[in-house]
JSON list of C-alpha atoms in Angstrom, two decimals:
[
{"chain": "A", "resi": 72, "resn": "LEU", "atom": "CA", "xyz": [87.31, 108.01, 95.39]},
{"chain": "A", "resi": 73, "resn": "THR", "atom": "CA", "xyz": [89.63, 105.16, 96.41]},
{"chain": "A", "resi": 74, "resn": "THR", "atom": "CA", "xyz": [92.60, 105.64, 94.07]},
{"chain": "A", "resi": 75, "resn": "LEU", "atom": "CA", "xyz": [94.45, 108.89, 93.45]},
{"chain": "A", "resi": 76, "resn": "THR", "atom": "CA", "xyz": [96.82, 108.91, 90.48]},
{"chain": "A", "resi": 77, "resn": "PHE", "atom": "CA", "xyz": [98.33, 112.05, 89.03]},
{"chain": "A", "resi": 78, "resn": "GLU", "atom": "CA", "xyz": [98.93, 112.34, 85.31]},
{"chain": "A", "resi": 79, "resn": "GLU", "atom": "CA", "xyz": [102.46, 112.06, 83.98]},
{"chain": "A", "resi": 80, "resn": "GLY", "atom": "CA", "xyz": [103.86, 115.57, 83.65]},
{"chain": "A", "resi": 81, "resn": "SER", "atom": "CA", "xyz": [101.72, 116.90, 86.50]},
{"chain": "A", "resi": 82, "resn": "CYS", "atom": "CA", "xyz": [103.02, 120.16, 87.97]},
{"chain": "A", "resi": 83, "resn": "LEU", "atom": "CA", "xyz": [101.60, 119.60, 91.46]},
{"chain": "A", "resi": 84, "resn": "GLU", "atom": "CA", "xyz": [104.22, 120.64, 94.02]},
{"chain": "A", "resi": 85, "resn": "VAL", "atom": "CA", "xyz": [102.36, 120.80, 97.35]},
{"chain": "A", "resi": 86, "resn": "ILE", "atom": "CA", "xyz": [99.45, 118.93, 98.92]},
{"chain": "A", "resi": 87, "resn": "ARG", "atom": "CA", "xyz": [97.99, 121.47, 101.30]},
{"chain": "A", "resi": 88, "resn": "THR", "atom": "CA", "xyz": [97.09, 121.06, 104.96]},
{"chain": "A", "resi": 89, "resn": "THR", "atom": "CA", "xyz": [94.22, 118.57, 105.50]},
{"chain": "A", "resi": 90, "resn": "ALA", "atom": "CA", "xyz": [93.55, 118.38, 101.72]},
{"chain": "A", "resi": 91, "resn": "PHE", "atom": "CA", "xyz": [92.64, 114.66, 101.81]},
{"chain": "A", "resi": 92, "resn": "GLN", "atom": "CA", "xyz": [92.07, 114.26, 105.54]},
{"chain": "A", "resi": 93, "resn": "LYS", "atom": "CA", "xyz": [89.71, 111.40, 106.49]},
{"chain": "A", "resi": 94, "resn": "THR", "atom": "CA", "xyz": [88.95, 110.39, 102.91]},
{"chain": "A", "resi": 95, "resn": "ALA", "atom": "CA", "xyz": [88.48, 106.77, 101.79]},
{"chain": "A", "resi": 96, "resn": "LEU", "atom": "CA", "xyz": [91.60, 106.51, 99.64]},
{"chain": "A", "resi": 97, "resn": "VAL", "atom": "CA", "xyz": [93.22, 103.10, 99.30]},
{"chain": "A", "resi": 98, "resn": "ARG", "atom": "CA", "xyz": [96.14, 103.84, 96.93]},
{"chain": "A", "resi": 99, "resn": "ILE", "atom": "CA", "xyz": [98.01, 107.00, 95.95]},
{"chain": "A", "resi": 100, "resn": "SER", "atom": "CA", "xyz": [100.56, 107.38, 93.15]},
{"chain": "A", "resi": 101, "resn": "PHE", "atom": "CA", "xyz": [102.25, 110.75, 93.54]},
{"chain": "A", "resi": 102, "resn": "PRO", "atom": "CA", "xyz": [103.67, 112.79, 90.65]},
{"chain": "A", "resi": 103, "resn": "ALA", "atom": "CA", "xyz": [107.41, 113.39, 90.31]},
{"chain": "A", "resi": 104, "resn": "SER", "atom": "CA", "xyz": [106.78, 117.14, 90.76]},
{"chain": "A", "resi": 105, "resn": "LEU", "atom": "CA", "xyz": [105.46, 116.78, 94.34]},
{"chain": "A", "resi": 106, "resn": "LYS", "atom": "CA", "xyz": [107.81, 118.45, 96.83]},
{"chain": "A", "resi": 107, "resn": "GLU", "atom": "CA", "xyz": [105.78, 118.56, 100.03]},
{"chain": "A", "resi": 108, "resn": "VAL", "atom": "CA", "xyz": [102.80, 117.10, 101.86]},
{"chain": "A", "resi": 109, "resn": "GLU", "atom": "CA", "xyz": [101.74, 119.68, 104.41]},
{"chain": "A", "resi": 110, "resn": "VAL", "atom": "CA", "xyz": [100.43, 119.11, 107.95]},
{"chain": "A", "resi": 111, "resn": "GLN", "atom": "CA", "xyz": [97.82, 116.32, 108.07]},
{"chain": "A", "resi": 112, "resn": "GLY", "atom": "CA", "xyz": [97.53, 116.17, 104.29]},
{"chain": "A", "resi": 113, "resn": "PHE", "atom": "CA", "xyz": [96.27, 112.57, 104.47]},
{"chain": "A", "resi": 114, "resn": "GLN", "atom": "CA", "xyz": [95.70, 112.32, 108.22]},
{"chain": "A", "resi": 115, "resn": "GLY", "atom": "CA", "xyz": [93.03, 109.87, 109.28]},
{"chain": "A", "resi": 116, "resn": "VAL", "atom": "CA", "xyz": [92.85, 107.99, 105.96]},
{"chain": "A", "resi": 117, "resn": "SER", "atom": "CA", "xyz": [92.44, 104.65, 107.73]},
{"chain": "A", "resi": 118, "resn": "THR", "atom": "CA", "xyz": [91.76, 102.81, 104.46]},
{"chain": "A", "resi": 119, "resn": "LEU", "atom": "CA", "xyz": [95.10, 103.75, 102.86]},
{"chain": "A", "resi": 120, "resn": "ARG", "atom": "CA", "xyz": [97.13, 100.68, 101.93]},
{"chain": "A", "resi": 121, "resn": "GLY", "atom": "CA", "xyz": [99.70, 101.97, 99.46]},
{"chain": "A", "resi": 122, "resn": "ILE", "atom": "CA", "xyz": [101.58, 105.10, 98.48]},
{"chain": "A", "resi": 123, "resn": "SER", "atom": "CA", "xyz": [104.16, 105.31, 95.74]},
{"chain": "A", "resi": 124, "resn": "PHE", "atom": "CA", "xyz": [106.62, 107.87, 94.45]},
{"chain": "A", "resi": 125, "resn": "PRO", "atom": "CA", "xyz": [108.19, 107.67, 90.98]},
{"chain": "A", "resi": 126, "resn": "ALA", "atom": "CA", "xyz": [111.94, 107.10, 90.54]},
{"chain": "A", "resi": 127, "resn": "ASP", "atom": "CA", "xyz": [112.42, 110.75, 89.56]},
{"chain": "A", "resi": 128, "resn": "SER", "atom": "CA", "xyz": [110.48, 112.07, 92.57]},
{"chain": "A", "resi": 129, "resn": "GLN", "atom": "CA", "xyz": [111.33, 115.54, 93.86]},
{"chain": "A", "resi": 130, "resn": "LEU", "atom": "CA", "xyz": [109.71, 114.98, 97.27]},
{"chain": "A", "resi": 131, "resn": "GLU", "atom": "CA", "xyz": [111.52, 116.91, 100.02]},
{"chain": "A", "resi": 132, "resn": "ARG", "atom": "CA", "xyz": [109.18, 117.28, 102.99]},
{"chain": "A", "resi": 133, "resn": "LEU", "atom": "CA", "xyz": [106.52, 115.27, 104.81]},
{"chain": "A", "resi": 134, "resn": "GLN", "atom": "CA", "xyz": [105.08, 117.48, 107.52]},
{"chain": "A", "resi": 135, "resn": "GLN", "atom": "CA", "xyz": [103.51, 116.62, 110.88]},
{"chain": "A", "resi": 136, "resn": "GLY", "atom": "CA", "xyz": [100.77, 114.03, 110.63]},
{"chain": "A", "resi": 137, "resn": "ALA", "atom": "CA", "xyz": [101.00, 113.72, 106.84]},
{"chain": "A", "resi": 138, "resn": "PHE", "atom": "CA", "xyz": [99.89, 110.06, 106.97]},
{"chain": "A", "resi": 139, "resn": "ASN", "atom": "CA", "xyz": [98.96, 109.60, 110.64]},
{"chain": "A", "resi": 140, "resn": "GLY", "atom": "CA", "xyz": [95.97, 107.36, 111.07]},
{"chain": "A", "resi": 141, "resn": "SER", "atom": "CA", "xyz": [96.83, 105.38, 107.95]},
{"chain": "A", "resi": 142, "resn": "THR", "atom": "CA", "xyz": [97.27, 102.20, 109.94]},
{"chain": "A", "resi": 143, "resn": "GLN", "atom": "CA", "xyz": [96.82, 99.79, 107.02]},
{"chain": "A", "resi": 144, "resn": "LEU", "atom": "CA", "xyz": [99.84, 100.91, 104.97]},
{"chain": "A", "resi": 145, "resn": "GLU", "atom": "CA", "xyz": [101.71, 97.97, 103.49]},
{"chain": "A", "resi": 146, "resn": "ASP", "atom": "CA", "xyz": [105.21, 97.39, 102.22]},
{"chain": "A", "resi": 147, "resn": "PRO", "atom": "CA", "xyz": [106.78, 98.53, 100.05]},
{"chain": "A", "resi": 148, "resn": "LEU", "atom": "CA", "xyz": [106.88, 102.02, 101.51]},
{"chain": "A", "resi": 149, "resn": "VAL", "atom": "CA", "xyz": [109.78, 103.69, 99.72]},
{"chain": "A", "resi": 150, "resn": "LEU", "atom": "CA", "xyz": [110.71, 107.31, 100.37]},
{"chain": "A", "resi": 151, "resn": "PRO", "atom": "CA", "xyz": [112.74, 108.97, 97.61]},
{"chain": "A", "resi": 152, "resn": "ALA", "atom": "CA", "xyz": [116.39, 110.02, 97.80]},
{"chain": "A", "resi": 153, "resn": "THR", "atom": "CA", "xyz": [115.34, 113.69, 97.71]},
{"chain": "A", "resi": 154, "resn": "VAL", "atom": "CA", "xyz": [113.65, 113.68, 101.15]},
{"chain": "A", "resi": 155, "resn": "VAL", "atom": "CA", "xyz": [115.26, 116.17, 103.56]},
{"chain": "A", "resi": 156, "resn": "PHE", "atom": "CA", "xyz": [112.63, 116.57, 106.32]},
{"chain": "A", "resi": 157, "resn": "LEU", "atom": "CA", "xyz": [110.19, 114.24, 108.11]},
{"chain": "A", "resi": 158, "resn": "ASP", "atom": "CA", "xyz": [107.95, 115.16, 111.05]},
{"chain": "A", "resi": 159, "resn": "ARG", "atom": "CA", "xyz": [105.71, 112.55, 112.73]},
{"chain": "A", "resi": 160, "resn": "CYS", "atom": "CA", "xyz": [104.38, 111.55, 109.32]},
{"chain": "A", "resi": 161, "resn": "PHE", "atom": "CA", "xyz": [103.99, 107.77, 109.80]},
{"chain": "A", "resi": 162, "resn": "ASN", "atom": "CA", "xyz": [103.32, 107.61, 113.53]},
{"chain": "A", "resi": 163, "resn": "ASN", "atom": "CA", "xyz": [101.01, 104.60, 113.40]},
{"chain": "A", "resi": 164, "resn": "LYS", "atom": "CA", "xyz": [100.97, 101.14, 114.90]},
{"chain": "A", "resi": 165, "resn": "TYR", "atom": "CA", "xyz": [100.92, 99.06, 111.72]},
{"chain": "A", "resi": 166, "resn": "ASN", "atom": "CA", "xyz": [99.59, 95.54, 111.68]},
{"chain": "A", "resi": 167, "resn": "PRO", "atom": "CA", "xyz": [101.31, 93.79, 110.09]},
{"chain": "A", "resi": 168, "resn": "LYS", "atom": "CA", "xyz": [104.44, 95.75, 110.87]},
{"chain": "A", "resi": 169, "resn": "ILE", "atom": "CA", "xyz": [106.15, 97.61, 108.04]},
{"chain": "A", "resi": 170, "resn": "SER", "atom": "CA", "xyz": [109.75, 97.93, 106.86]},
{"chain": "A", "resi": 171, "resn": "PRO", "atom": "CA", "xyz": [110.02, 101.30, 105.14]},
{"chain": "A", "resi": 172, "resn": "THR", "atom": "CA", "xyz": [112.89, 102.08, 102.78]},
{"chain": "A", "resi": 173, "resn": "ILE", "atom": "CA", "xyz": [114.46, 105.55, 102.74]},
{"chain": "A", "resi": 174, "resn": "LEU", "atom": "CA", "xyz": [116.64, 106.14, 99.69]},
{"chain": "A", "resi": 175, "resn": "ALA", "atom": "CA", "xyz": [118.20, 109.40, 100.96]},
{"chain": "A", "resi": 176, "resn": "VAL", "atom": "CA", "xyz": [121.95, 108.99, 101.51]},
{"chain": "A", "resi": 177, "resn": "THR", "atom": "CA", "xyz": [121.98, 111.83, 104.05]},
{"chain": "A", "resi": 178, "resn": "PRO", "atom": "CA", "xyz": [119.53, 111.23, 106.91]},
{"chain": "A", "resi": 179, "resn": "PRO", "atom": "CA", "xyz": [116.64, 113.67, 106.63]},
{"chain": "A", "resi": 180, "resn": "GLU", "atom": "CA", "xyz": [116.13, 116.19, 109.42]},
{"chain": "A", "resi": 181, "resn": "LEU", "atom": "CA", "xyz": [113.48, 115.07, 111.88]},
{"chain": "A", "resi": 182, "resn": "GLY", "atom": "CA", "xyz": [110.87, 117.37, 113.39]},
{"chain": "A", "resi": 183, "resn": "ASN", "atom": "CA", "xyz": [109.71, 117.07, 117.01]},
{"chain": "A", "resi": 184, "resn": "GLY", "atom": "CA", "xyz": [113.18, 116.28, 118.30]},
{"chain": "A", "resi": 185, "resn": "GLY", "atom": "CA", "xyz": [113.32, 113.12, 116.21]},
{"chain": "A", "resi": 186, "resn": "LYS", "atom": "CA", "xyz": [110.45, 111.43, 117.98]},
{"chain": "A", "resi": 187, "resn": "GLY", "atom": "CA", "xyz": [107.41, 109.96, 116.33]},
{"chain": "A", "resi": 188, "resn": "VAL", "atom": "CA", "xyz": [108.30, 109.82, 112.63]},
{"chain": "A", "resi": 189, "resn": "PHE", "atom": "CA", "xyz": [107.48, 106.11, 112.87]},
{"chain": "A", "resi": 190, "resn": "ASN", "atom": "CA", "xyz": [105.79, 104.28, 115.73]},
{"chain": "A", "resi": 191, "resn": "VAL", "atom": "CA", "xyz": [108.35, 101.67, 116.84]},
{"chain": "A", "resi": 192, "resn": "ASN", "atom": "CA", "xyz": [105.48, 99.30, 117.66]},
{"chain": "A", "resi": 193, "resn": "GLY", "atom": "CA", "xyz": [104.68, 99.21, 113.94]},
{"chain": "A", "resi": 194, "resn": "LEU", "atom": "CA", "xyz": [108.20, 98.63, 112.60]},
{"chain": "A", "resi": 195, "resn": "ASN", "atom": "CA", "xyz": [110.22, 95.61, 111.55]},
{"chain": "A", "resi": 196, "resn": "LYS", "atom": "CA", "xyz": [113.18, 97.42, 109.99]},
{"chain": "A", "resi": 197, "resn": "ILE", "atom": "CA", "xyz": [114.04, 100.74, 108.36]},
{"chain": "A", "resi": 198, "resn": "TYR", "atom": "CA", "xyz": [116.07, 100.14, 105.22]},
{"chain": "A", "resi": 199, "resn": "VAL", "atom": "CA", "xyz": [118.57, 102.82, 104.15]},
{"chain": "A", "resi": 200, "resn": "PRO", "atom": "CA", "xyz": [121.52, 102.93, 101.73]},
{"chain": "A", "resi": 201, "resn": "LYS", "atom": "CA", "xyz": [124.33, 100.62, 102.85]},
{"chain": "A", "resi": 202, "resn": "GLN", "atom": "CA", "xyz": [126.87, 103.44, 103.12]},
{"chain": "A", "resi": 203, "resn": "SER", "atom": "CA", "xyz": [124.47, 105.44, 105.32]},
{"chain": "A", "resi": 204, "resn": "VAL", "atom": "CA", "xyz": [123.46, 102.93, 108.02]},
{"chain": "A", "resi": 205, "resn": "ASP", "atom": "CA", "xyz": [125.84, 104.39, 110.63]},
{"chain": "A", "resi": 206, "resn": "ALA", "atom": "CA", "xyz": [124.88, 107.97, 109.76]},
{"chain": "A", "resi": 207, "resn": "TYR", "atom": "CA", "xyz": [121.21, 107.14, 110.29]},
{"chain": "A", "resi": 208, "resn": "LYS", "atom": "CA", "xyz": [121.94, 105.36, 113.58]},
{"chain": "A", "resi": 209, "resn": "ASN", "atom": "CA", "xyz": [123.81, 108.45, 114.81]},
{"chain": "A", "resi": 210, "resn": "ALA", "atom": "CA", "xyz": [121.25, 110.96, 113.53]},
{"chain": "A", "resi": 211, "resn": "TRP", "atom": "CA", "xyz": [118.04, 109.09, 114.42]},
{"chain": "A", "resi": 212, "resn": "THR", "atom": "CA", "xyz": [118.91, 107.55, 117.78]},
{"chain": "A", "resi": 213, "resn": "THR", "atom": "CA", "xyz": [115.27, 106.70, 118.61]},
{"chain": "A", "resi": 214, "resn": "TYR", "atom": "CA", "xyz": [115.33, 104.19, 115.72]},
{"chain": "A", "resi": 215, "resn": "LYS", "atom": "CA", "xyz": [118.93, 102.99, 116.07]},
{"chain": "A", "resi": 216, "resn": "ALA", "atom": "CA", "xyz": [117.98, 99.31, 116.49]},
{"chain": "A", "resi": 217, "resn": "TYR", "atom": "CA", "xyz": [115.81, 99.29, 113.36]},
{"chain": "A", "resi": 218, "resn": "PHE", "atom": "CA", "xyz": [118.29, 100.32, 110.64]},
{"chain": "A", "resi": 219, "resn": "ALA", "atom": "CA", "xyz": [119.56, 97.89, 108.04]},
{"chain": "A", "resi": 220, "resn": "ALA", "atom": "CA", "xyz": [121.10, 98.21, 104.60]},
{"chain": "A", "resi": 221, "resn": "ILE", "atom": "CA", "xyz": [118.71, 98.06, 101.68]},
{"chain": "A", "resi": 222, "resn": "PRO", "atom": "CA", "xyz": [118.73, 94.43, 100.48]},
{"chain": "A", "resi": 223, "resn": "GLU", "atom": "CA", "xyz": [120.53, 93.96, 97.19]}
]
């Protein structure tokens, strides 16, 4: 199994703890209904190159280690506007470095005191809505130097 795609209209809301840990997935297309990836849901999936969320995504929470060990993730990595909580979910040293986009206008709450959501050694930029750049810089001080407005 290298590709995981959920059918349109899927009712999946939660990916449970370690559900896909250390699998050989390369690409994942999540359903709009997904609200949470629990602790280490995809931890150790070193082959993972791409994850995508639909425009109408309801994703709210990525828990500790959700994608840790997925060191081959590539841009675009776009987190939906509905995200309210992130906890050490992309703490990898990416090569090449990534520039994730977070569509949430209000900066999501960070677990672990705001440390380790992203590994700064694997980042180019973190793109956020233009009107929210200062709010992110104030809320996520560890990543202050990495924020930029989403390119138009």
